[in-house]
Amino acid sequence: MVKCTICGVREAFYARLYSGEKLCAKCFLESIEYKVRATIAKHKMFEFNDRIAVAVSGGKDSVSLLHILAKIEKDFPRASLNAIIVDEGIKGYRDEAIEIAAENSAKHGVTYTVISFKELYGFTLDEIAEITKSGDLTPCSYCGVLRRKALNMVAKRSGATKIATAHNLDDEIQTFMLNIIHGDPMRIARTGPTYNDEEPWFIPRVKPLCEVLEKEITLYAYLKGIRFQESPCPYASAALRNDVRNALNRLEEKHPGIKYTIYGSTEKIREAIRERKPKIHLNQCAVCGEPTTGEICQACQLLQKINVH
Ligand code: SF4
Ligand code: ZN
Ligand code: ZN
């Protein structure tokens, strides 16, 4: 029997290749929770009295985040936790996800708000995909921008002081690579573990899972018996992100630890950009009032595109 590197007592079931550790289930679960707590502390993600809105999609990352934050929140009686569930309107996919997200929220005594694209923008994502199918943007391009705006709007309405999203380390390095691929490296300054524009209409965003590998958060959810949606979104394969994910997974398989190295580089590059350009000034969109770097926010620009189709 191979013993766990940490406790030295129980049988190891998981080899963490990037660190050389072999872990038992208990020490593995604790290591994930410890890592999340350490990330939160390192980046000073929360104040003791924050009203935290967690974006819950029903996938393994967001329900695990909800689970971990609900646990941590017990140590901060003056903080509060609410879930925001965005219904993009994806037939045969989102309904199950919403049910799972709601079930997990209720299980932890967390109140939740469901908000739909249809309600906010007049279209479901399926309708947008149909209308724009001959265009050059994928449904994910619309989905990401419209979801971010929906989250900010609902969080603001509910008086939240922070939005926590469940992006994991893989998501973060994929986004970094995508910014490079799209020729938009300065955007890196507006991503990362925390982002705050210090404007009243912008709710600061934090990503407590940003240092956890996707594979390990999946394992966490399974071991904890957390119910999450396993089927992938029908639009996922169309995204360039998928190719980047596969390429990074192949690299990690051959060279364990490479994802953490890339992550470390993104942090250094972000710091360098932020030092050079300390404040990226956000304006209020001339159409909807939501934050934007230009005059009209990306969401309103996309909605204009849909309307002229
Ligand atoms: Fe939206 Fe794309 Fe994610 Fe599906 S895969 S939920 S369309 S961003
Ligand atoms: Zn152990
Ligand atoms: Zn706008």
mmCIF file of N, CA and C and ligand atoms in Angstrom, residues 3-12 22-28, ligand 2:
data_model
loop_
_atom_site.group_PDB
_atom_site.id
_atom_site.type_symbol
_atom_site.label_atom_id
_atom_site.label_comp_id
_atom_site.label_asym_id
_atom_site.label_seq_id
_atom_site.Cartn_x
_atom_site.Cartn_y
_atom_site.Cartn_z
ATOM 1 N N LYS A 3 1.397 4.891 0.993
ATOM 2 C CA LYS A 3 0.795 5.769 2.013
ATOM 3 C C LYS A 3 0.762 7.224 1.545
ATOM 4 N N CYS A 4 -0.204 7.954 2.102
ATOM 5 C CA CYS A 4 -0.384 9.373 1.784
ATOM 6 C C CYS A 4 0.852 10.170 2.244
ATOM 7 N N THR A 5 1.347 11.034 1.366
ATOM 8 C CA THR A 5 2.539 11.826 1.684
ATOM 9 C C THR A 5 2.286 12.766 2.865
ATOM 10 N N ILE A 6 1.038 13.227 3.011
ATOM 11 C CA ILE A 6 0.769 14.233 4.046
ATOM 12 C C ILE A 6 0.551 13.592 5.426
ATOM 13 N N CYS A 7 -0.424 12.652 5.527
ATOM 14 C CA CYS A 7 -0.714 12.102 6.859
ATOM 15 C C CYS A 7 0.160 10.890 7.175
ATOM 16 N N GLY A 8 0.658 10.245 6.122
ATOM 17 C CA GLY A 8 1.526 9.082 6.340
ATOM 18 C C GLY A 8 0.799 7.888 6.920
ATOM 19 N N VAL A 9 -0.540 7.941 6.991
ATOM 20 C CA VAL A 9 -1.310 6.865 7.614
ATOM 21 C C VAL A 9 -2.210 6.167 6.594
ATOM 22 N N ARG A 10 -3.049 6.974 5.952
ATOM 23 C CA ARG A 10 -4.043 6.389 5.057
ATOM 24 C C ARG A 10 -3.449 6.085 3.676
ATOM 25 N N GLU A 11 -4.178 5.237 2.962
ATOM 26 C CA GLU A 11 -3.713 4.834 1.635
ATOM 27 C C GLU A 11 -3.884 5.975 0.636
ATOM 28 N N ALA A 12 -2.866 6.170 -0.181
ATOM 29 C CA ALA A 12 -2.955 7.222 -1.195
ATOM 30 C C ALA A 12 -3.804 6.740 -2.359
ATOM 31 N N LYS A 22 1.530 12.088 -3.070
ATOM 32 C CA LYS A 22 0.518 11.044 -3.246
ATOM 33 C C LYS A 22 -0.438 11.222 -2.075
ATOM 34 N N LEU A 23 -1.727 11.416 -2.390
ATOM 35 C CA LEU A 23 -2.644 11.842 -1.335
ATOM 36 C C LEU A 23 -3.787 10.868 -1.087
ATOM 37 N N CYS A 24 -4.204 10.784 0.184
ATOM 38 C CA CYS A 24 -5.425 10.045 0.521
ATOM 39 C C CYS A 24 -6.594 11.003 0.262
ATOM 40 N N ALA A 25 -7.815 10.452 0.239
ATOM 41 C CA ALA A 25 -8.976 11.285 -0.100
ATOM 42 C C ALA A 25 -9.134 12.454 0.881
ATOM 43 N N LYS A 26 -8.957 12.188 2.184
ATOM 44 C CA LYS A 26 -9.165 13.229 3.190
ATOM 45 C C LYS A 26 -8.152 14.367 3.010
ATOM 46 N N CYS A 27 -6.892 13.994 2.854
ATOM 47 C CA CYS A 27 -5.854 15.035 2.707
ATOM 48 C C CYS A 27 -6.018 15.773 1.377
ATOM 49 N N PHE A 28 -6.491 15.053 0.346
ATOM 50 C CA PHE A 28 -6.723 15.726 -0.933
ATOM 51 C C PHE A 28 -7.798 16.800 -0.771
HETATM 52 ZN ZN ZN B 2 -3.565 11.655 4.059
#
